[in-house]
């Protein structure tokens, strides 16, 4: 065996090979920002990774194994020195070298690290036999690019390089690069990793760490897989403005909730802002540009800008109105907060009102590409595919090469959309640089600037896009009226010009031929029923009207354009309105720093127990999931086979919207194909059978809206309602995306009413700009309403549905006018807006939704639902309670204006200037006189105590209405809670059966009332009469009032006579009152009032019959002892020719006045009618001629059909 050949000594090593290099390569995660500049300015990009050369040129390729061993030995000996153990590379300011024909721009290394690298390099050279080389000759640097020998170009790239985020990493290894020729099958060469050596002298060839550090890079000779595949687009970072941090931050985390398509209407604007060609561009046009961008005819959902430079982007992003209107952007502020500079001199920047993701599609020409923006919240509602907007600025010029470049770029865009976004709604917007003036094209052909083949390509641009199903927004919309005035001065292809040297002197400066061109375009892809709904110009467009303007007044050499687009059909049905309500003026006032803090609001809400915790979320989700599991279990027939009956359970109300609090109930809606009677029978059976799962039935309630089950799971209360709608149940996941006029909504009025909360809820979630802001603002307003005594719908004040509809309307209006607002701003605007709202003449209607609703004189406040049947959710609000609500809003404004005001004071109605009094405490001292309604209970039944309170509170409408109607000039304001003596303990005792408390109505004379002695005496007499009548009416209702166990009286008292009172926090009857309700529940309750009880199950599951509004419904056989419904009696009396319809009266229960009568001829059955009264309130039918009751619900008497108690005779 031959002796092993000795390795050559270091003296024989040559350092003249340009095929190898010893260098430092930063970790892969630091490459992105550096390579964005290198890809445009560094000739070595793509052939070299970002690097700092230690030794280059290096040794010949065949010497690499030996040299690698020598370097390992040297580093191993140096590893004992602390100088080489902690080397941190940190980039310093930009610098440059002069070279032949230009400059090399680079990042320097901070001094300490540079000195360490010099020593390290000298030690390695010493190991390779090169002793005593001057260390000062070595300047470690990372090359960014090269420029020509031009000072402006040099300074331009230096500025860009200085804006790069500082790169810093701990140096723990060196990299040996080797030039590999013919890389990727081409003749080009590329430097690839041959070896890596850590600073302790170990070889890293087999290290997983090396693969991780340089993932995707060729690791030649390291047995690593070569992954050079590259997508056609590069995923980029989106930036969002953070109001709390007052900065633009990169979005690094996905949204907390999956973003669904919620809007199919959007607007997109595009504007070329004209980049300056100096390293320090003048800023004199910036204000004019911002003015144009924020003008009313420019504002859009998405704004595409071209020719944006770093300085202008910094100016834009620092503008408060831009931060509000467009909180999402493709690029952060260059050089600030870790944001890299814009890569080029002329850049595409996209702003948006909605969160988006985006990618960069590079073109073959350097500095050219397209921003591909995907907005998940906008798109096709039917397919749920999001909108894709491609922002472009194509190559300029009129020659064959420029034409070929444009053609290639357009083809690349179409190919990308066809391959990756084939079915998505798509828009291509920007500066296309298509020459449109026929005069200019003819002249270019005559001068042979373009060839006949080039001419065909120019004329084929629009055809190319048309074949890809893109329509030109301006062409589809037609010429606007503002274009008509210039048609006489323009030639063929010059109409609708966005670059007009004739009218724009800035354009004239940069124009070669002086003719108008329609460079800027918005192309919309025709998918489904996509349509362009509007098109307009902006940007000092009034110059077209002949006004004399100086060149300094022109912001850009281009006009901007905006297009409105709708994808598919509108979800809401727009109906003509008989009277259009004028909106109250919107004002966005600046808040002092203490009131601008979101942390202060969150802290206050947490202190008031308005924010649910993790355990609250978990227990409610478990309860809803359990209830769904119980109710949606398959139904089996007699043979045990599954009956395919669609049945879904959907959370609605505050839980569905996400605005609930720890003490909120959970409202659930079941949708299915069976009748209500069958569903509730089935639900009761299943819930009883599954009682071990922790959900129990509290009681069954028959309200105006139909039957409802009250359930309880631990401490959580659940309300369960049902909607019979087979087709809706089958397609419920897409129901929120189906237009209102779709046949699927051809349902009975009852089913539409049941379905309405869910449809309105989904509409609000879709249309509200920011649900996080909305939910926090909602909780703030609810807390404020509770503490100020205006939150109780049963007293005719505000409830959750009122605040939801009012806030959603305002949030949409504010976003449309001002853009994004913070929680403090939205809350403060809510109080101001509705304190000054014209309630007498205006209605609260969701923006864009029109209605035929005609308010009556008995409706001082109108807040309408979105979907049919249109209902005023504030129909219980009276004139006195409206004055109380508006007064509470005004007080909130006053509290916000106090010096040192904090959200904790405002939301809890505590005035700093009034000894920190709460709202209830202030109420006790705010009036000179009160009506004090005392209530006592000493009976043995907890249920009776609870029922007594519920009944009494429902009767205060009578008193307040009588005061408003009879005692003119006097305003009565009730505090919607019970008071008790200050000595009473607050703890609830289930064994307690004696209670005492009172309700207070504060009295004040209104400012416009005439005050005389006679008037005062008359007012006092009227007050005493009203109080006596109210007390007497209560005593007459012996169903609830039993003088042997309770007492109620009302008196007029002075403030000093109130005594020391506090809010009564006890639940009269305690938990025993609730528990006893369970025993009162009966499965055999009369269900004759169920609106759909006569529908057979087969009919509900029959799609065709369900869709028909006029389907004839067959009746179930009526049992002999079951009372026929009131609706059947009305039909019989109205249509039987043998019966005198005018001889009958209807006895019904009025909510305020007890049982009343009206002629049957006046009875209204249409729910949208002003005088509509639900049929479940009908007590009896009576003949006028003899006074005989022919149908009586209480005695179950029926002389019309012979059903009920008389049915067995």
PDB file of N, CA and C in Angstrom, residues 701-777:
ATOM      1  N   UNK A 701     -93.054  29.653  27.584  1.00  0.00           N
ATOM      2  CA  UNK A 701     -93.620  30.998  27.505  1.00  0.00           C
ATOM      3  C   UNK A 701     -94.289  31.161  26.149  1.00  0.00           C
ATOM      4  N   UNK A 702     -95.511  31.694  26.184  1.00  0.00           N
ATOM      5  CA  UNK A 702     -96.217  32.033  24.946  1.00  0.00           C
ATOM      6  C   UNK A 702     -96.308  33.545  24.858  1.00  0.00           C
ATOM      7  N   UNK A 703     -95.385  34.118  24.062  1.00  0.00           N
ATOM      8  CA  UNK A 703     -95.311  35.573  23.923  1.00  0.00           C
ATOM      9  C   UNK A 703     -95.894  35.989  22.588  1.00  0.00           C
ATOM     10  N   UNK A 704     -95.817  37.292  22.322  1.00  0.00           N
ATOM     11  CA  UNK A 704     -96.371  37.814  21.072  1.00  0.00           C
ATOM     12  C   UNK A 704     -95.644  37.242  19.863  1.00  0.00           C
ATOM     13  N   UNK A 705     -94.388  36.875  20.048  1.00  0.00           N
ATOM     14  CA  UNK A 705     -93.614  36.336  18.937  1.00  0.00           C
ATOM     15  C   UNK A 705     -93.758  34.829  18.798  1.00  0.00           C
ATOM     16  N   UNK A 706     -94.555  34.200  19.651  1.00  0.00           N
ATOM     17  CA  UNK A 706     -94.736  32.760  19.559  1.00  0.00           C
ATOM     18  C   UNK A 706     -94.254  32.057  20.817  1.00  0.00           C
ATOM     19  N   UNK A 707     -94.144  30.743  20.712  1.00  0.00           N
ATOM     20  CA  UNK A 707     -93.758  29.928  21.869  1.00  0.00           C
ATOM     21  C   UNK A 707     -92.243  29.992  22.061  1.00  0.00           C
ATOM     22  N   UNK A 708     -91.825  29.943  23.324  1.00  0.00           N
ATOM     23  CA  UNK A 708     -90.401  29.964  23.654  1.00  0.00           C
ATOM     24  C   UNK A 708     -90.177  29.096  24.881  1.00  0.00           C
ATOM     25  N   UNK A 709     -89.077  28.389  24.921  1.00  0.00           N
ATOM     26  CA  UNK A 709     -88.682  27.627  26.086  1.00  0.00           C
ATOM     27  C   UNK A 709     -87.580  28.367  26.823  1.00  0.00           C
ATOM     28  N   UNK A 710     -87.780  28.547  28.133  1.00  0.00           N
ATOM     29  CA  UNK A 710     -86.717  29.088  28.974  1.00  0.00           C
ATOM     30  C   UNK A 710     -85.984  27.908  29.591  1.00  0.00           C
ATOM     31  N   UNK A 711     -84.666  27.874  29.378  1.00  0.00           N
ATOM     32  CA  UNK A 711     -83.836  26.772  29.846  1.00  0.00           C
ATOM     33  C   UNK A 711     -82.756  27.296  30.776  1.00  0.00           C
ATOM     34  N   UNK A 712     -82.138  26.396  31.499  1.00  0.00           N
ATOM     35  CA  UNK A 712     -81.055  26.775  32.391  1.00  0.00           C
ATOM     36  C   UNK A 712     -79.988  25.699  32.362  1.00  0.00           C
ATOM     37  N   UNK A 713     -78.735  26.145  32.238  1.00  0.00           N
ATOM     38  CA  UNK A 713     -77.584  25.257  32.311  1.00  0.00           C
ATOM     39  C   UNK A 713     -76.623  25.841  33.325  1.00  0.00           C
ATOM     40  N   UNK A 714     -76.644  25.297  34.528  1.00  0.00           N
ATOM     41  CA  UNK A 714     -75.874  25.904  35.612  1.00  0.00           C
ATOM     42  C   UNK A 714     -76.430  27.268  35.930  1.00  0.00           C
ATOM     43  N   UNK A 715     -75.581  28.294  35.875  1.00  0.00           N
ATOM     44  CA  UNK A 715     -76.051  29.659  36.124  1.00  0.00           C
ATOM     45  C   UNK A 715     -76.417  30.389  34.832  1.00  0.00           C
ATOM     46  N   UNK A 716     -76.330  29.700  33.704  1.00  0.00           N
ATOM     47  CA  UNK A 716     -76.588  30.325  32.408  1.00  0.00           C
ATOM     48  C   UNK A 716     -78.030  30.087  32.002  1.00  0.00           C
ATOM     49  N   UNK A 717     -78.723  31.155  31.635  1.00  0.00           N
ATOM     50  CA  UNK A 717     -80.097  31.050  31.149  1.00  0.00           C
ATOM     51  C   UNK A 717     -80.090  31.047  29.627  1.00  0.00           C
ATOM     52  N   UNK A 718     -80.905  30.177  29.050  1.00  0.00           N
ATOM     53  CA  UNK A 718     -81.002  30.082  27.603  1.00  0.00           C
ATOM     54  C   UNK A 718     -82.457  30.224  27.194  1.00  0.00           C
ATOM     55  N   UNK A 719     -82.699  30.960  26.126  1.00  0.00           N
ATOM     56  CA  UNK A 719     -84.028  31.091  25.544  1.00  0.00           C
ATOM     57  C   UNK A 719     -84.026  30.395  24.189  1.00  0.00           C
ATOM     58  N   UNK A 720     -84.954  29.473  24.007  1.00  0.00           N
ATOM     59  CA  UNK A 720     -85.001  28.681  22.781  1.00  0.00           C
ATOM     60  C   UNK A 720     -86.268  28.999  22.008  1.00  0.00           C
ATOM     61  N   UNK A 721     -86.106  29.441  20.761  1.00  0.00           N
ATOM     62  CA  UNK A 721     -87.227  29.688  19.866  1.00  0.00           C
ATOM     63  C   UNK A 721     -87.075  28.832  18.621  1.00  0.00           C
ATOM     64  N   UNK A 722     -88.154  28.752  17.839  1.00  0.00           N
ATOM     65  CA  UNK A 722     -88.148  27.863  16.682  1.00  0.00           C
ATOM     66  C   UNK A 722     -88.751  28.560  15.471  1.00  0.00           C
ATOM     67  N   UNK A 723     -88.147  28.286  14.307  1.00  0.00           N
ATOM     68  CA  UNK A 723     -88.633  28.818  13.034  1.00  0.00           C
ATOM     69  C   UNK A 723     -88.840  27.671  12.060  1.00  0.00           C
ATOM     70  N   UNK A 724     -90.089  27.414  11.634  1.00  0.00           N
ATOM     71  CA  UNK A 724     -90.322  26.361  10.636  1.00  0.00           C
ATOM     72  C   UNK A 724     -89.999  26.863   9.230  1.00  0.00           C
ATOM     73  N   UNK A 725     -88.897  26.389   8.666  1.00  0.00           N
ATOM     74  CA  UNK A 725     -88.484  26.794   7.316  1.00  0.00           C
ATOM     75  C   UNK A 725     -87.526  25.731   6.786  1.00  0.00           C
ATOM     76  N   UNK A 726     -88.067  24.787   6.041  1.00  0.00           N
ATOM     77  CA  UNK A 726     -87.283  23.630   5.607  1.00  0.00           C
ATOM     78  C   UNK A 726     -86.112  24.024   4.716  1.00  0.00           C
ATOM     79  N   UNK A 727     -86.367  24.834   3.705  1.00  0.00           N
ATOM     80  CA  UNK A 727     -85.299  25.192   2.769  1.00  0.00           C
ATOM     81  C   UNK A 727     -84.204  26.005   3.438  1.00  0.00           C
ATOM     82  N   UNK A 728     -84.590  26.857   4.367  1.00  0.00           N
ATOM     83  CA  UNK A 728     -83.599  27.649   5.090  1.00  0.00           C
ATOM     84  C   UNK A 728     -82.710  26.734   5.919  1.00  0.00           C
ATOM     85  N   UNK A 729     -83.301  25.725   6.552  1.00  0.00           N
ATOM     86  CA  UNK A 729     -82.516  24.792   7.356  1.00  0.00           C
ATOM     87  C   UNK A 729     -81.511  24.027   6.497  1.00  0.00           C
ATOM     88  N   UNK A 730     -81.914  23.697   5.277  1.00  0.00           N
ATOM     89  CA  UNK A 730     -81.026  22.954   4.388  1.00  0.00           C
ATOM     90  C   UNK A 730     -79.852  23.816   3.919  1.00  0.00           C
ATOM     91  N   UNK A 731     -80.084  25.124   3.790  1.00  0.00           N
ATOM     92  CA  UNK A 731     -79.047  26.016   3.240  1.00  0.00           C
ATOM     93  C   UNK A 731     -78.643  27.091   4.246  1.00  0.00           C
ATOM     94  N   UNK A 732     -78.721  26.801   5.518  1.00  0.00           N
ATOM     95  CA  UNK A 732     -78.562  27.853   6.521  1.00  0.00           C
ATOM     96  C   UNK A 732     -77.157  28.459   6.521  1.00  0.00           C
ATOM     97  N   UNK A 733     -76.132  27.699   6.114  1.00  0.00           N
ATOM     98  CA  UNK A 733     -74.780  28.244   6.129  1.00  0.00           C
ATOM     99  C   UNK A 733     -74.596  29.355   5.101  1.00  0.00           C
ATOM    100  N   UNK A 734     -75.393  29.356   4.058  1.00  0.00           N
ATOM    101  CA  UNK A 734     -75.282  30.397   3.046  1.00  0.00           C
ATOM    102  C   UNK A 734     -76.422  31.401   3.116  1.00  0.00           C
ATOM    103  N   UNK A 735     -77.285  31.273   4.124  1.00  0.00           N
ATOM    104  CA  UNK A 735     -78.498  32.085   4.157  1.00  0.00           C
ATOM    105  C   UNK A 735     -78.187  33.564   4.257  1.00  0.00           C
ATOM    106  N   UNK A 736     -77.070  33.911   4.921  1.00  0.00           N
ATOM    107  CA  UNK A 736     -76.726  35.323   5.070  1.00  0.00           C
ATOM    108  C   UNK A 736     -76.228  35.933   3.770  1.00  0.00           C
ATOM    109  N   UNK A 737     -75.946  35.098   2.772  1.00  0.00           N
ATOM    110  CA  UNK A 737     -75.421  35.598   1.500  1.00  0.00           C
ATOM    111  C   UNK A 737     -76.460  35.561   0.388  1.00  0.00           C
ATOM    112  N   UNK A 738     -77.696  35.180   0.718  1.00  0.00           N
ATOM    113  CA  UNK A 738     -78.748  35.073  -0.288  1.00  0.00           C
ATOM    114  C   UNK A 738     -79.539  36.381  -0.331  1.00  0.00           C
ATOM    115  N   UNK A 739     -79.776  36.941  -1.515  1.00  0.00           N
ATOM    116  CA  UNK A 739     -80.532  38.204  -1.606  1.00  0.00           C
ATOM    117  C   UNK A 739     -81.920  38.090  -0.995  1.00  0.00           C
ATOM    118  N   UNK A 740     -82.434  39.219  -0.534  1.00  0.00           N
ATOM    119  CA  UNK A 740     -83.720  39.237   0.174  1.00  0.00           C
ATOM    120  C   UNK A 740     -84.875  38.782  -0.699  1.00  0.00           C
ATOM    121  N   UNK A 741     -84.790  39.011  -2.001  1.00  0.00           N
ATOM    122  CA  UNK A 741     -85.919  38.674  -2.872  1.00  0.00           C
ATOM    123  C   UNK A 741     -85.858  37.237  -3.383  1.00  0.00           C
ATOM    124  N   UNK A 742     -84.925  36.438  -2.883  1.00  0.00           N
ATOM    125  CA  UNK A 742     -84.837  35.042  -3.311  1.00  0.00           C
ATOM    126  C   UNK A 742     -86.088  34.282  -2.852  1.00  0.00           C
ATOM    127  N   UNK A 743     -86.579  33.342  -3.664  1.00  0.00           N
ATOM    128  CA  UNK A 743     -87.795  32.590  -3.285  1.00  0.00           C
ATOM    129  C   UNK A 743     -87.667  31.820  -1.987  1.00  0.00           C
ATOM    130  N   UNK A 744     -86.456  31.611  -1.497  1.00  0.00           N
ATOM    131  CA  UNK A 744     -86.294  30.881  -0.248  1.00  0.00           C
ATOM    132  C   UNK A 744     -86.938  31.623   0.917  1.00  0.00           C
ATOM    133  N   UNK A 745     -87.125  32.945   0.755  1.00  0.00           N
ATOM    134  CA  UNK A 745     -87.730  33.739   1.818  1.00  0.00           C
ATOM    135  C   UNK A 745     -89.238  33.950   1.607  1.00  0.00           C
ATOM    136  N   UNK A 746     -89.838  33.166   0.718  1.00  0.00           N
ATOM    137  CA  UNK A 746     -91.296  33.201   0.580  1.00  0.00           C
ATOM    138  C   UNK A 746     -91.896  32.359   1.707  1.00  0.00           C
ATOM    139  N   UNK A 747     -91.854  32.923   2.904  1.00  0.00           N
ATOM    140  CA  UNK A 747     -92.284  32.223   4.109  1.00  0.00           C
ATOM    141  C   UNK A 747     -93.468  32.953   4.729  1.00  0.00           C
ATOM    142  N   UNK A 748     -94.073  32.292   5.690  1.00  0.00           N
ATOM    143  CA  UNK A 748     -95.151  32.939   6.434  1.00  0.00           C
ATOM    144  C   UNK A 748     -94.581  34.086   7.247  1.00  0.00           C
ATOM    145  N   UNK A 749     -95.451  35.008   7.632  1.00  0.00           N
ATOM    146  CA  UNK A 749     -95.022  36.151   8.418  1.00  0.00           C
ATOM    147  C   UNK A 749     -94.402  35.696   9.734  1.00  0.00           C
ATOM    148  N   UNK A 750     -94.957  34.640  10.301  1.00  0.00           N
ATOM    149  CA  UNK A 750     -94.419  34.114  11.554  1.00  0.00           C
ATOM    150  C   UNK A 750     -92.982  33.621  11.367  1.00  0.00           C
ATOM    151  N   UNK A 751     -92.741  32.840  10.317  1.00  0.00           N
ATOM    152  CA  UNK A 751     -91.396  32.313  10.086  1.00  0.00           C
ATOM    153  C   UNK A 751     -90.413  33.432   9.778  1.00  0.00           C
ATOM    154  N   UNK A 752     -90.824  34.425   8.995  1.00  0.00           N
ATOM    155  CA  UNK A 752     -89.942  35.553   8.700  1.00  0.00           C
ATOM    156  C   UNK A 752     -89.586  36.323   9.968  1.00  0.00           C
ATOM    157  N   UNK A 753     -90.562  36.458  10.868  1.00  0.00           N
ATOM    158  CA  UNK A 753     -90.310  37.167  12.130  1.00  0.00           C
ATOM    159  C   UNK A 753     -89.302  36.414  12.984  1.00  0.00           C
ATOM    160  N   UNK A 754     -89.422  35.096  13.003  1.00  0.00           N
ATOM    161  CA  UNK A 754     -88.483  34.284  13.781  1.00  0.00           C
ATOM    162  C   UNK A 754     -87.084  34.324  13.179  1.00  0.00           C
ATOM    163  N   UNK A 755     -87.014  34.366  11.862  1.00  0.00           N
ATOM    164  CA  UNK A 755     -85.731  34.337  11.165  1.00  0.00           C
ATOM    165  C   UNK A 755     -85.059  35.705  11.154  1.00  0.00           C
ATOM    166  N   UNK A 756     -85.842  36.735  11.366  1.00  0.00           N
ATOM    167  CA  UNK A 756     -85.323  38.099  11.247  1.00  0.00           C
ATOM    168  C   UNK A 756     -84.121  38.392  12.147  1.00  0.00           C
ATOM    169  N   UNK A 757     -84.109  38.008  13.448  1.00  0.00           N
ATOM    170  CA  UNK A 757     -82.936  38.327  14.279  1.00  0.00           C
ATOM    171  C   UNK A 757     -81.637  37.774  13.715  1.00  0.00           C
ATOM    172  N   UNK A 758     -81.678  36.553  13.181  1.00  0.00           N
ATOM    173  CA  UNK A 758     -80.464  35.969  12.624  1.00  0.00           C
ATOM    174  C   UNK A 758     -80.029  36.719  11.365  1.00  0.00           C
ATOM    175  N   UNK A 759     -80.968  37.046  10.496  1.00  0.00           N
ATOM    176  CA  UNK A 759     -80.614  37.748   9.260  1.00  0.00           C
ATOM    177  C   UNK A 759     -80.077  39.150   9.568  1.00  0.00           C
ATOM    178  N   UNK A 760     -80.723  39.845  10.508  1.00  0.00           N
ATOM    179  CA  UNK A 760     -80.231  41.166  10.892  1.00  0.00           C
ATOM    180  C   UNK A 760     -78.851  41.074  11.546  1.00  0.00           C
ATOM    181  N   UNK A 761     -78.672  40.043  12.361  1.00  0.00           N
ATOM    182  CA  UNK A 761     -77.391  39.841  13.039  1.00  0.00           C
ATOM    183  C   UNK A 761     -76.269  39.625  12.027  1.00  0.00           C
ATOM    184  N   UNK A 762     -76.502  38.788  11.039  1.00  0.00           N
ATOM    185  CA  UNK A 762     -75.479  38.535  10.026  1.00  0.00           C
ATOM    186  C   UNK A 762     -75.230  39.774   9.170  1.00  0.00           C
ATOM    187  N   UNK A 763     -76.279  40.547   8.920  1.00  0.00           N
ATOM    188  CA  UNK A 763     -76.113  41.793   8.164  1.00  0.00           C
ATOM    189  C   UNK A 763     -75.217  42.761   8.934  1.00  0.00           C
ATOM    190  N   UNK A 764     -75.446  42.886  10.223  1.00  0.00           N
ATOM    191  CA  UNK A 764     -74.642  43.792  11.035  1.00  0.00           C
ATOM    192  C   UNK A 764     -73.189  43.322  11.069  1.00  0.00           C
ATOM    193  N   UNK A 765     -72.966  42.036  11.248  1.00  0.00           N
ATOM    194  CA  UNK A 765     -71.601  41.505  11.272  1.00  0.00           C
ATOM    195  C   UNK A 765     -70.905  41.717   9.940  1.00  0.00           C
ATOM    196  N   UNK A 766     -71.679  41.729   8.867  1.00  0.00           N
ATOM    197  CA  UNK A 766     -71.108  41.914   7.548  1.00  0.00           C
ATOM    198  C   UNK A 766     -70.810  43.383   7.258  1.00  0.00           C
ATOM    199  N   UNK A 767     -71.678  44.278   7.733  1.00  0.00           N
ATOM    200  CA  UNK A 767     -71.574  45.679   7.342  1.00  0.00           C
ATOM    201  C   UNK A 767     -70.790  46.538   8.331  1.00  0.00           C
ATOM    202  N   UNK A 768     -70.708  46.137   9.589  1.00  0.00           N
ATOM    203  CA  UNK A 768     -69.968  46.933  10.558  1.00  0.00           C
ATOM    204  C   UNK A 768     -68.473  46.860  10.211  1.00  0.00           C
ATOM    205  N   UNK A 769     -67.793  47.989  10.132  1.00  0.00           N
ATOM    206  CA  UNK A 769     -66.397  47.983   9.661  1.00  0.00           C
ATOM    207  C   UNK A 769     -65.441  47.195  10.543  1.00  0.00           C
ATOM    208  N   UNK A 770     -65.616  47.252  11.855  1.00  0.00           N
ATOM    209  CA  UNK A 770     -64.677  46.591  12.765  1.00  0.00           C
ATOM    210  C   UNK A 770     -65.466  46.046  13.950  1.00  0.00           C
ATOM    211  N   UNK A 771     -65.676  44.733  13.966  1.00  0.00           N
ATOM    212  CA  UNK A 771     -66.501  44.145  15.023  1.00  0.00           C
ATOM    213  C   UNK A 771     -65.839  44.250  16.395  1.00  0.00           C
ATOM    214  N   UNK A 772     -64.512  44.275  16.462  1.00  0.00           N
ATOM    215  CA  UNK A 772     -63.846  44.430  17.756  1.00  0.00           C
ATOM    216  C   UNK A 772     -64.177  45.800  18.356  1.00  0.00           C
ATOM    217  N   UNK A 773     -64.068  46.832  17.537  1.00  0.00           N
ATOM    218  CA  UNK A 773     -64.411  48.185  17.999  1.00  0.00           C
ATOM    219  C   UNK A 773     -65.893  48.252  18.349  1.00  0.00           C
ATOM    220  N   UNK A 774     -66.732  47.650  17.504  1.00  0.00           N
ATOM    221  CA  UNK A 774     -68.174  47.674  17.732  1.00  0.00           C
ATOM    222  C   UNK A 774     -68.531  47.004  19.056  1.00  0.00           C
ATOM    223  N   UNK A 775     -67.958  45.854  19.331  1.00  0.00           N
ATOM    224  CA  UNK A 775     -68.312  45.116  20.543  1.00  0.00           C
ATOM    225  C   UNK A 775     -67.896  45.848  21.810  1.00  0.00           C
ATOM    226  N   UNK A 776     -66.702  46.427  21.793  1.00  0.00           N
ATOM    227  CA  UNK A 776     -66.277  47.175  22.974  1.00  0.00           C
ATOM    228  C   UNK A 776     -67.124  48.436  23.150  1.00  0.00           C
ATOM    229  N   UNK A 777     -67.414  49.128  22.050  1.00  0.00           N
ATOM    230  CA  UNK A 777     -68.239  50.334  22.134  1.00  0.00           C
ATOM    231  C   UNK A 777     -69.638  49.985  22.637  1.00  0.00           C
TER     232      UNK A 777
END
